[in-house]
GROMACS .gro file of C-alpha atoms in nm:
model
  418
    1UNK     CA    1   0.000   0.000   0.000
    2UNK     CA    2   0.157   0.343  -0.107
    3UNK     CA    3   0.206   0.618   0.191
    4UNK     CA    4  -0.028   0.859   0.176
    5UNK     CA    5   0.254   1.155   0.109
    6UNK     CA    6   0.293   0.911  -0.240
    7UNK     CA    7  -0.078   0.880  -0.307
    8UNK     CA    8  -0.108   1.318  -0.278
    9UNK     CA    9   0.210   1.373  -0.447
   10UNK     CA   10   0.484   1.626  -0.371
   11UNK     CA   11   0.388   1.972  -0.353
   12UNK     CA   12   0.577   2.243  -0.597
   13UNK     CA   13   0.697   2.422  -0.256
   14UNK     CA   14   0.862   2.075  -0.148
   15UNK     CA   15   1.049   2.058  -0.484
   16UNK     CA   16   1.142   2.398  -0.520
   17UNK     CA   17   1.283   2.391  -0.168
   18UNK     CA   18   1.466   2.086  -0.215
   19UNK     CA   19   1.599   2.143  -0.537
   20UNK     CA   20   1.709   2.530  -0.464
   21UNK     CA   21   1.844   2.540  -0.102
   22UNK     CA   22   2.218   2.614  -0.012
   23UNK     CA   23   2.302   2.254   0.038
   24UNK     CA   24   2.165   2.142  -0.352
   25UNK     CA   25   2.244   2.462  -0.524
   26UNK     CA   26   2.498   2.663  -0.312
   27UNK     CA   27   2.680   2.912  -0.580
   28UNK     CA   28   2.579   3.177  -0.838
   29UNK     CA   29   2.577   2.988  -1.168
   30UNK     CA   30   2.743   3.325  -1.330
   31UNK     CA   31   2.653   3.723  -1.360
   32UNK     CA   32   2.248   3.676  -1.345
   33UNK     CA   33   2.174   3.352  -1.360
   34UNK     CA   34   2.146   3.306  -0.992
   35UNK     CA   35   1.922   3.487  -0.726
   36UNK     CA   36   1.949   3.492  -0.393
   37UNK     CA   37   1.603   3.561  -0.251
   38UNK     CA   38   1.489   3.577   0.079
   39UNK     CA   39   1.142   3.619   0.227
   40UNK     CA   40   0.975   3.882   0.397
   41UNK     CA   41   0.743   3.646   0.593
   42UNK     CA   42   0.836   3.280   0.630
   43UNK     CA   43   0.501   3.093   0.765
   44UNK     CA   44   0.516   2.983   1.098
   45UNK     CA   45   0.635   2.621   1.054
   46UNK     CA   46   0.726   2.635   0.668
   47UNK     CA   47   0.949   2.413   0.569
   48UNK     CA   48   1.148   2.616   0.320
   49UNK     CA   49   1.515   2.754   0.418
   50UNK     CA   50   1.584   3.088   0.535
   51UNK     CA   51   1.726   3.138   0.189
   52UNK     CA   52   1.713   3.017  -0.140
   53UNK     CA   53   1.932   3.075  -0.449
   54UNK     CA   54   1.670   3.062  -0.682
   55UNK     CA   55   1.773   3.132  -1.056
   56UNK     CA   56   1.466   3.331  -1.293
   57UNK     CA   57   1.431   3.036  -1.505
   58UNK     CA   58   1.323   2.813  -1.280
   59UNK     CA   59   1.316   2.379  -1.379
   60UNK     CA   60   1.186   2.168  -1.234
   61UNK     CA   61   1.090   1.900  -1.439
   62UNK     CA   62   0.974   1.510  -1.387
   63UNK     CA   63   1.013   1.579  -0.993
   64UNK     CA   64   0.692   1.417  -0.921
   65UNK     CA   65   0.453   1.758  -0.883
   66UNK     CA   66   0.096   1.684  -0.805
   67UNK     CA   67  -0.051   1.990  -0.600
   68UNK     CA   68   0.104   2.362  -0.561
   69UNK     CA   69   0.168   2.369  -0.216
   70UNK     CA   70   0.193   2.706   0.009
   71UNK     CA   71   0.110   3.000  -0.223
   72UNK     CA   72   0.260   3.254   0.018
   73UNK     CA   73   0.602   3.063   0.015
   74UNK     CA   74   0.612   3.060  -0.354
   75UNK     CA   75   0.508   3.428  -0.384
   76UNK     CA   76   0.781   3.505  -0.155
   77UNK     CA   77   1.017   3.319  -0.349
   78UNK     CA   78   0.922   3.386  -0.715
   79UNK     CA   79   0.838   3.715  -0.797
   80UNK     CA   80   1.147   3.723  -1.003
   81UNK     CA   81   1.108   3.393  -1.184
   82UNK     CA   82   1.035   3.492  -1.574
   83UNK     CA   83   1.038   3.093  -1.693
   84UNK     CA   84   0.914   2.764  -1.532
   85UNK     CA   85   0.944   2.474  -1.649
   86UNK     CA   86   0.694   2.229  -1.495
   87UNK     CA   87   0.703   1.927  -1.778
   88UNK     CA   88   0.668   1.533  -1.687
   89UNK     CA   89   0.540   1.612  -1.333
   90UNK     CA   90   0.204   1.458  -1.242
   91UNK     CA   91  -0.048   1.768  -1.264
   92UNK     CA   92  -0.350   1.734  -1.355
   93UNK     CA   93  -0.558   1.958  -1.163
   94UNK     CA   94  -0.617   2.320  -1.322
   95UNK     CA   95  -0.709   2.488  -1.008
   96UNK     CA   96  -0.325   2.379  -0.846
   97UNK     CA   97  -0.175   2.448  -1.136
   98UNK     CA   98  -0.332   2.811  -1.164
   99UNK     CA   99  -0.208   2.842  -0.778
  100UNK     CA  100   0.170   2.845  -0.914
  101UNK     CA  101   0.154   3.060  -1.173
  102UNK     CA  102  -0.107   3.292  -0.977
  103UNK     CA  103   0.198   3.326  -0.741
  104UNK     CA  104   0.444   3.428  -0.973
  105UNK     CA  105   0.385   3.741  -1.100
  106UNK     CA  106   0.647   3.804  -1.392
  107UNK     CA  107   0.601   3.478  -1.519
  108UNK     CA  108   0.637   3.471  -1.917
  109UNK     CA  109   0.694   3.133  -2.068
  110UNK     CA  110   0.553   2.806  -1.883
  111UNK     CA  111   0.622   2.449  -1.958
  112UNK     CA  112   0.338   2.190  -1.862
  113UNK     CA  113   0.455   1.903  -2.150
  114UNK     CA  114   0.365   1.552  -2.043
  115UNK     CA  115   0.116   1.635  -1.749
  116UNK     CA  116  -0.189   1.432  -1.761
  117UNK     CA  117  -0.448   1.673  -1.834
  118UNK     CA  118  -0.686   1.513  -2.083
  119UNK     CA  119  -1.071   1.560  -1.952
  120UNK     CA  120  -0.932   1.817  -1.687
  121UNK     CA  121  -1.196   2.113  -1.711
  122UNK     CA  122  -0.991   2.478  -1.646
  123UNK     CA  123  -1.251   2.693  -1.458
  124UNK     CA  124  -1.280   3.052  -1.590
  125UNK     CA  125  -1.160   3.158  -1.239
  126UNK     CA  126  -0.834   2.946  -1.288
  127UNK     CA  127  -0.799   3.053  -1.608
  128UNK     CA  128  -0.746   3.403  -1.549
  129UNK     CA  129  -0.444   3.342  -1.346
  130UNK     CA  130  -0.231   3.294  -1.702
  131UNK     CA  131  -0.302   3.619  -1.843
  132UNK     CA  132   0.044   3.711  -1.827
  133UNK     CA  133   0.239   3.411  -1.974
  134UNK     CA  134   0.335   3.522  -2.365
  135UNK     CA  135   0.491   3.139  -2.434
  136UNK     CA  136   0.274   2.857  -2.333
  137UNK     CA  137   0.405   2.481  -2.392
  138UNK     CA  138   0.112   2.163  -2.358
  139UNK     CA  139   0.276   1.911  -2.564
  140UNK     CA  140   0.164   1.540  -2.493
  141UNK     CA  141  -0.102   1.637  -2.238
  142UNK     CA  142  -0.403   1.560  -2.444
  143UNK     CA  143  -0.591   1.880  -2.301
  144UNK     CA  144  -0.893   1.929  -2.464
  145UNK     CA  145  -0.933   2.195  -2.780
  146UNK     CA  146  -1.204   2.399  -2.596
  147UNK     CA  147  -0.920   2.437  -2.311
  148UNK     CA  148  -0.689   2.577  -2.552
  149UNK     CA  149  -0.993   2.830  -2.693
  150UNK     CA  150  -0.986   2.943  -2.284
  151UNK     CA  151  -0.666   2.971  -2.239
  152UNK     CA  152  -0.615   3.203  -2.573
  153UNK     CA  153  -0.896   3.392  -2.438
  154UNK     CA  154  -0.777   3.462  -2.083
  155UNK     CA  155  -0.417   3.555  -2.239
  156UNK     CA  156  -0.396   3.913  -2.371
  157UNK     CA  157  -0.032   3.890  -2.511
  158UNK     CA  158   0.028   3.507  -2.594
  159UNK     CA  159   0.247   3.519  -2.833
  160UNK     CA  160   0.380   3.138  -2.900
  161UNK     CA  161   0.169   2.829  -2.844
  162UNK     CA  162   0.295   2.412  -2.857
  163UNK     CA  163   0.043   2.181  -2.895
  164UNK     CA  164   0.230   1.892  -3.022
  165UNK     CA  165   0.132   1.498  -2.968
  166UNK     CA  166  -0.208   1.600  -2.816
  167UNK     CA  167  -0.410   1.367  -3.115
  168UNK     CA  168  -0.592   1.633  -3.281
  169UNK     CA  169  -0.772   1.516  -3.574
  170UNK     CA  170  -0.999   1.819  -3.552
  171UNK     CA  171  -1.032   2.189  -3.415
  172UNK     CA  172  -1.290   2.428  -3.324
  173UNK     CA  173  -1.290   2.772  -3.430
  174UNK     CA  174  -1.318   3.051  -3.170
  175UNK     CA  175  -1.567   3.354  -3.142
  176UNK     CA  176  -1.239   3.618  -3.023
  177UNK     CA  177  -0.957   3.600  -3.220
  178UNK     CA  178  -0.598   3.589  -3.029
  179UNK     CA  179  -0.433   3.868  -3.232
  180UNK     CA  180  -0.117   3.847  -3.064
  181UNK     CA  181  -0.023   3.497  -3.154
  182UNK     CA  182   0.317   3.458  -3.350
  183UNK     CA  183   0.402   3.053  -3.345
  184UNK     CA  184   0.176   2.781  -3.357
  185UNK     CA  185   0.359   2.474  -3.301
  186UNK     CA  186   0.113   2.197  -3.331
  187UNK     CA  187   0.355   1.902  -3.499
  188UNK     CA  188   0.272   1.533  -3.475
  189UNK     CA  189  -0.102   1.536  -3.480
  190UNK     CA  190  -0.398   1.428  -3.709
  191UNK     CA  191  -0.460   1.662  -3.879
  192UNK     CA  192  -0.583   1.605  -4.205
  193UNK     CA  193  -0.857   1.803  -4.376
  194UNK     CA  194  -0.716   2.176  -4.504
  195UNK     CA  195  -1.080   2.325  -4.334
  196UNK     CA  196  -0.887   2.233  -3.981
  197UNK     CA  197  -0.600   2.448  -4.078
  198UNK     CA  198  -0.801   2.710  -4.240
  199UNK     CA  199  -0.885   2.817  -3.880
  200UNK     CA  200  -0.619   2.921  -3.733
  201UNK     CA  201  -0.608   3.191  -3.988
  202UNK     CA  202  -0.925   3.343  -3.835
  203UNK     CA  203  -0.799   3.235  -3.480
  204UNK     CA  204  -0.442   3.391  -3.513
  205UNK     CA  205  -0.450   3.678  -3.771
  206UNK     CA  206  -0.096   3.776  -3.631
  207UNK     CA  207   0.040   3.415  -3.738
  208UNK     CA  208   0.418   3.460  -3.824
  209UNK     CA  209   0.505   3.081  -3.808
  210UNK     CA  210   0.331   2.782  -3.865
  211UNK     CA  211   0.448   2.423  -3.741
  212UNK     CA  212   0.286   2.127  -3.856
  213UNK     CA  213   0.519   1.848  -3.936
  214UNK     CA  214   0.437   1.476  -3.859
  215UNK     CA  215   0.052   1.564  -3.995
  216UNK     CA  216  -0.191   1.431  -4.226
  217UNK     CA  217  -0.247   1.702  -4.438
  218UNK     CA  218  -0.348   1.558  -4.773
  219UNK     CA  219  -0.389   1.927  -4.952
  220UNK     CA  220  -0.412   2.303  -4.964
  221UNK     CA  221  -0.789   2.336  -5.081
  222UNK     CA  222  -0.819   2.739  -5.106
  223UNK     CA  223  -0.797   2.954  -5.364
  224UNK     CA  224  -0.545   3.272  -5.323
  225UNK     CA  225  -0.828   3.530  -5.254
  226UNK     CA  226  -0.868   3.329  -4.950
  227UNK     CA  227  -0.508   3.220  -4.843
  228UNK     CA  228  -0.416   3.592  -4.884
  229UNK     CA  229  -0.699   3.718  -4.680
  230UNK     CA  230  -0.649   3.423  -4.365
  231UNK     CA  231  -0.271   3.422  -4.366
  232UNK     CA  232  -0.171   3.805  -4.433
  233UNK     CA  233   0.147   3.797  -4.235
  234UNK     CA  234   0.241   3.399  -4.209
  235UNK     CA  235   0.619   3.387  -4.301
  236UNK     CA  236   0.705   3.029  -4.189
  237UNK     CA  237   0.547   2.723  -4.284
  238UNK     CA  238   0.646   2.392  -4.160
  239UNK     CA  239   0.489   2.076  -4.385
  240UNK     CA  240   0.751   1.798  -4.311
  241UNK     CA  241   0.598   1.501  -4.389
  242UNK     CA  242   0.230   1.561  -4.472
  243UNK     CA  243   0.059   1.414  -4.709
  244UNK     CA  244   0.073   1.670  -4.999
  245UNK     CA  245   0.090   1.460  -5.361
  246UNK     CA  246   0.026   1.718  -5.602
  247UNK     CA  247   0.192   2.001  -5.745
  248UNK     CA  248  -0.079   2.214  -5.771
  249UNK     CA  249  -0.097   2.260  -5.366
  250UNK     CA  250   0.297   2.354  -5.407
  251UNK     CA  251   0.207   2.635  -5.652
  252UNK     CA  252  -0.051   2.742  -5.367
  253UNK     CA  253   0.191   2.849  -5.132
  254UNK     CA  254   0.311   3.120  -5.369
  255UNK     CA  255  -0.055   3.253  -5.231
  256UNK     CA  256   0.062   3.309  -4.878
  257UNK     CA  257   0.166   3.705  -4.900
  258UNK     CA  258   0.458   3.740  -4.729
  259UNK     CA  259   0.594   3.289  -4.683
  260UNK     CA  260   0.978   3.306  -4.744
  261UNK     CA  261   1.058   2.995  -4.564
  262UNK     CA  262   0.899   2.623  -4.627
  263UNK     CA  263   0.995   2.284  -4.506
  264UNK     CA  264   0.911   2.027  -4.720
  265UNK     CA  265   1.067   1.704  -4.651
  266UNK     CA  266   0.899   1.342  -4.649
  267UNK     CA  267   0.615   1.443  -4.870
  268UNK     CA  268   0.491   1.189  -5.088
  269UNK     CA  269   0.494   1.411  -5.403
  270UNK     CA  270   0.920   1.389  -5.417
  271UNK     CA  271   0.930   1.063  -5.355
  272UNK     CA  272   1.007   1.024  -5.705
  273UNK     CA  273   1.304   1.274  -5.753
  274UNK     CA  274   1.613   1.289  -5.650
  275UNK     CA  275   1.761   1.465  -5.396
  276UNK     CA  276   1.911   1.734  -5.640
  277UNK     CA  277   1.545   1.722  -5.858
  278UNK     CA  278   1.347   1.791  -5.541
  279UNK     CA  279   1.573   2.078  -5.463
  280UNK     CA  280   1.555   2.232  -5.790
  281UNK     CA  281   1.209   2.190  -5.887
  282UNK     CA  282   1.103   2.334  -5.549
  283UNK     CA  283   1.283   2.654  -5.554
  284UNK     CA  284   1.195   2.728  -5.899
  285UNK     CA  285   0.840   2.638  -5.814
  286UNK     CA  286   0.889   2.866  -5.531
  287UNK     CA  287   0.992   3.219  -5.694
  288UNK     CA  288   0.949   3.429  -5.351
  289UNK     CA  289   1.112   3.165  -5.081
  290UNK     CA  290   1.475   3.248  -4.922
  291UNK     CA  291   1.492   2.922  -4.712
  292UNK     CA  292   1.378   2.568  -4.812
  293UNK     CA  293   1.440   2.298  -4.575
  294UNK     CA  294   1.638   2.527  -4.350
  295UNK     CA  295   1.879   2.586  -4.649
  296UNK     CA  296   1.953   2.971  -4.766
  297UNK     CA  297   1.863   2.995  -5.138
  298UNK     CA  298   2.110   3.227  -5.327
  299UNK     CA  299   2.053   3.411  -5.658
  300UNK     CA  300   2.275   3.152  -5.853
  301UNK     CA  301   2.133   2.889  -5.708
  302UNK     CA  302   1.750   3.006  -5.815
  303UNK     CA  303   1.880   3.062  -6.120
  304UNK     CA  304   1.991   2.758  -6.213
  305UNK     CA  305   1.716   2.577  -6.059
  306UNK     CA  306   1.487   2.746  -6.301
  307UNK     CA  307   1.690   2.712  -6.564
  308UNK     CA  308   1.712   2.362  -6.503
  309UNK     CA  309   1.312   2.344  -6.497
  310UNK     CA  310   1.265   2.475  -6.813
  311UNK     CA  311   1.478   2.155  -6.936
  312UNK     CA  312   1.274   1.935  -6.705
  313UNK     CA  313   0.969   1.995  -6.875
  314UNK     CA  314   1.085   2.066  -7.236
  315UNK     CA  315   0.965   1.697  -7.314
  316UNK     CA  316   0.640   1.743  -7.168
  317UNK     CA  317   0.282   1.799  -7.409
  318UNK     CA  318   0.150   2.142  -7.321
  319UNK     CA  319  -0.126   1.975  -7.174
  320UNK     CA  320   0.070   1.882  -6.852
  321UNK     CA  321   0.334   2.225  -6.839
  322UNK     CA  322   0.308   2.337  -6.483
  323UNK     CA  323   0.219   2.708  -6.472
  324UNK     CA  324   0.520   2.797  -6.372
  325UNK     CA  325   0.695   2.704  -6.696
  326UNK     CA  326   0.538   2.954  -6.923
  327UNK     CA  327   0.687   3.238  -6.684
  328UNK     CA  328   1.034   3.106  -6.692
  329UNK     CA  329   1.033   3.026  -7.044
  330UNK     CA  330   0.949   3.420  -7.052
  331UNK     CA  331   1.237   3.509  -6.869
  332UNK     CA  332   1.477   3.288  -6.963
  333UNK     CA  333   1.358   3.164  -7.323
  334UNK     CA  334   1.326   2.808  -7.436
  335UNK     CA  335   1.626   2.635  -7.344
  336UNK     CA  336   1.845   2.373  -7.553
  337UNK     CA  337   1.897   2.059  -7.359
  338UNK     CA  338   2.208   2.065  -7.198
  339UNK     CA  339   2.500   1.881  -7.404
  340UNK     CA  340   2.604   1.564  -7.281
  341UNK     CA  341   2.980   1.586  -7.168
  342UNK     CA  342   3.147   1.216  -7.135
  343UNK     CA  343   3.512   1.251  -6.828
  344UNK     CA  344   3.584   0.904  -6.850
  345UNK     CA  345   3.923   0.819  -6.965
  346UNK     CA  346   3.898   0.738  -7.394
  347UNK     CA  347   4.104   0.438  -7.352
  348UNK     CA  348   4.233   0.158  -7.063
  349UNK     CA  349   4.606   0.018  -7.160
  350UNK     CA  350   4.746  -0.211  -6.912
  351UNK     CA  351   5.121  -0.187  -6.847
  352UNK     CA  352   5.400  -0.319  -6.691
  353UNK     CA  353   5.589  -0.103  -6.503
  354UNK     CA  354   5.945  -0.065  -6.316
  355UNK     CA  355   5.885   0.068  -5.955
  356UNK     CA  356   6.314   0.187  -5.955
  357UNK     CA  357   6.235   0.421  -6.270
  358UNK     CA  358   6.189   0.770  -6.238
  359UNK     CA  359   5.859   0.958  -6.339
  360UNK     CA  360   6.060   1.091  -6.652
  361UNK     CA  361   6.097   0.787  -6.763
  362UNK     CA  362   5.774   0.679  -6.687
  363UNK     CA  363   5.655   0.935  -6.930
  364UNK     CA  364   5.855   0.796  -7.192
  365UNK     CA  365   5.764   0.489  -7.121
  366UNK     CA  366   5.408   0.647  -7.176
  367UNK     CA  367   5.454   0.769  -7.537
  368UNK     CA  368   5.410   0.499  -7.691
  369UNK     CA  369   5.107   0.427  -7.552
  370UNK     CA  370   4.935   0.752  -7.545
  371UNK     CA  371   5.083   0.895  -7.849
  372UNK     CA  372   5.156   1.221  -7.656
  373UNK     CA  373   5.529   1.336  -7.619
  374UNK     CA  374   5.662   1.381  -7.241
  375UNK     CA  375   5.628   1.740  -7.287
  376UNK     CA  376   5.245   1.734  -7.370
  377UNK     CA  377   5.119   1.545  -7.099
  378UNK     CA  378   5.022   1.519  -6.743
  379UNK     CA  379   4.980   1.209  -6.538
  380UNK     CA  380   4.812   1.152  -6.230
  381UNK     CA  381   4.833   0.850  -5.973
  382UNK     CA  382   4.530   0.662  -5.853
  383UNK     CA  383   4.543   0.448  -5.532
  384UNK     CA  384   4.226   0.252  -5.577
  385UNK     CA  385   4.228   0.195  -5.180
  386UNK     CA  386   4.255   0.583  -5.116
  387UNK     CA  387   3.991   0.834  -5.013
  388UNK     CA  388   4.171   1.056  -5.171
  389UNK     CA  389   4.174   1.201  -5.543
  390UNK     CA  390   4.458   1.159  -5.816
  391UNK     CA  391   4.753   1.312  -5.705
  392UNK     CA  392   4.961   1.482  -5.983
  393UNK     CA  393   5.345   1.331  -6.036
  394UNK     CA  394   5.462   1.618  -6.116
  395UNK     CA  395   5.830   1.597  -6.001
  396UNK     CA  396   6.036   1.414  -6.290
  397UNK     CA  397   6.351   1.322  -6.071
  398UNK     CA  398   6.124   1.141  -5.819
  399UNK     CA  399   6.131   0.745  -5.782
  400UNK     CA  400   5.819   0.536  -5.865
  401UNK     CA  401   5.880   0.314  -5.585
  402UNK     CA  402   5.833   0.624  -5.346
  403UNK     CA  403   5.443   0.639  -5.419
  404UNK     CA  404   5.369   0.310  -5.298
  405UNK     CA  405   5.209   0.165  -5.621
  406UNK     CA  406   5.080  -0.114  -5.575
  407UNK     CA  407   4.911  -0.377  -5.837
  408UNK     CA  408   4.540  -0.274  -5.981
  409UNK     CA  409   4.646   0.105  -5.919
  410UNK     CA  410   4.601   0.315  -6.212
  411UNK     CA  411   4.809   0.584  -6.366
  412UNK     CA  412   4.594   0.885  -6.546
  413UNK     CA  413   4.713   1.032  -6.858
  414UNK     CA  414   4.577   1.378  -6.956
  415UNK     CA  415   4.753   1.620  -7.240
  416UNK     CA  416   4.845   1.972  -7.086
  417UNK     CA  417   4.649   2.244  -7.183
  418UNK     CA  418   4.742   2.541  -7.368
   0.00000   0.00000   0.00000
């Protein structure tokens, strides 16, 4: 049978005191990452030491947190802390987790990843006590969608949201918009239907960045009067591995006004291409984007990408030209297939050679196989077992034997260029 302390859980005061006193955490971790606080009023009987040195981001993570504790000890101790992280505890009680952050009253970004919090209703009473937190993390907690609608209602200045591994397959949209909003990271979900993600355009007008990797999303279904008018100022978008297979929704995001960076990967339109292909048919599909796949595009590089997408298609009936190949064809003109250059060595001779020679004679040896004269040509040596490239012989005094040839090692025979 578990002790009862075990079956209420540890309190946040507990951990905090713990984790922070003189004997755990005794020295300054450097110029303002460590503050030494002590309180006004310490409760008759409180457990907590006379001081704490208690830094402003404040973690305290999978330490077994059930219930808040004394809110007068961690008012007294936190009024400076900015950032607490309070992921993998055991939470799931709104009302004690609205004591803590009631009690700290600069608090700015909170952490409640991996706290069991599915079917936990947040009373409008709780819910006011988050008004001030701008970055709010609830990865893997499964809280419900109409908790997230509070929570952007009760938060004036949110400004970046995580809603990762929570099993959406769905969302509601909200009567009051949360015009501050910035980041929605909501990765490794279900979502699958566009309509879902056509929300949060109405939700978050604001929206600078966009996260949803590790989705369903089979397509973008709007037209560009309506991606232009939801997502005025989205400038990120993050589709890693959805479900896109057409072209047609890549040629869409050339709708979003002001998108200069896309991720892209493990889609199963490239599946076909090859690395280079996907890379070059992307950017030239993608006139106004600076960064694809976290990858800076420069002016040469565009260039040649859309040079080498007018080649792509020349082949194709106009039938099935993408759009986007009548507008490079205008700025670049109809392009000539690129000629077809052949490196590989014209001929293979096998030869018998003496290691004690010198790579002058070598070279004369050479003549009469290469018809070149010594003067006329280079010649390179290949160790087959090497990472390395061919490395010129250019000194004619110097022995063979000091190369290390060995048999099945080839010797490269290029004439010098004027």
């Amino acid at each position: 049978m578990e002790p009862p302390e075990d079956v209420e859980g540890r309190t946040f005061v507990e951990v905090m005191s713990e984790k922070y006193s003189p004997e755990n955490f005794p020295y300054r971790r450097g110029p303002g990452m460590g503050v030494v606080v002590v309180p006004t009023v310490v409760p008759q009987g409180s457990p907590m030491k006379d001081r704490l040195n208690l830094p402003s981001v404040l973690v305290l993570n999978n330490c077994g947190i059930r219930r808040a504790g004394d809110q007068g000890e961690i008012a007294a101790f936190c009024a400076h802390v900015i950032e607490l992280d309070l992921s993998h505890n055991k939470l799931q009680d709104w009302h004690e987790i609205s004591k803590i952050v009631a009690s700290i009253p600069n608090l700015e970004f909170l952490n409640l990843s991996s706290n069991p919090l599915a079917g936990m209703t947040l009373e409008p009473r709780s819910a006011e006590a988050f008004s001030r937190v701008r970055r709010l993390v609830l990865n893997n907690t499964q809280v419900s969608w109409d908790t997230v609608l509070q929570l952007t209602r009760e938060i004036p200045e949110l400004e970046e949201l995580f809603l990762c591994l929570n099993e959406y397959s769905s969302v509601s949209a909200s009567s009051v918009a949360c015009p501050t909003l910035r980041l929605l990271h909501i990765t490794d979900n279900s979502l699958k239907d566009w309509a879902e993600v056509r929300k949060f355009g109405s939700m978050f007008p604001s929206l600078d960045t966009l996260v949803m990797a590790n989705n369903n999303l089979a397509s973008i279904q709007d037209n560009k009067d309506i991606l232009q008018r939801l997502f005025p100022n989205l400038r990120s978008m993050n589709l890693h591995n959805s479900g896109l297979n057409r072209w047609d929704d890549i040629e869409k995001l050339n709708f979003f006004p002001k998108l200069e960076e896309v991720r892209l990967q493990g889609i199963p339109l490239l599946q076909a291409y090859t690395n280079a292909e996907r890379r070059s048919l992307m950017i030239a599909q993608l006139p106004t984007i600076s960064l694809l796949n976290g990858s800076v595009v420069t002016d040469s590089e565009r260039e040649d990408a859309e040079r080498f997408f007018i080649r792509y298609y020349l082949d194709y009936p106009e039938e099935e030209l993408p759009y986007r190949y009548h507008s490079l064809v205008t700025k670049y003109g109809k392009l000539e297939p690129l000629a077809e250059i052949d490196l590989r060595p014209r001929c293979h001779a096998q030869l018998n050679i003496r290691l004690d020679q010198t790579v002058a004679e070598l070279k004369k040896q050479l003549t009469t196989v290469v018809q070149l004269s010594t003067n006329s040509m280079r010649i390179y040596y290949i160790n087959k077992c090497s990472a390395f490239g061919p490395e010129e012989m250019k000194y004619n005094t110097r022995a063979l034997h000091s190369y290390s040839i060995q048999d099945g090692d080839e010797i490269l025979v290029v004439p010098k260029t004027k």
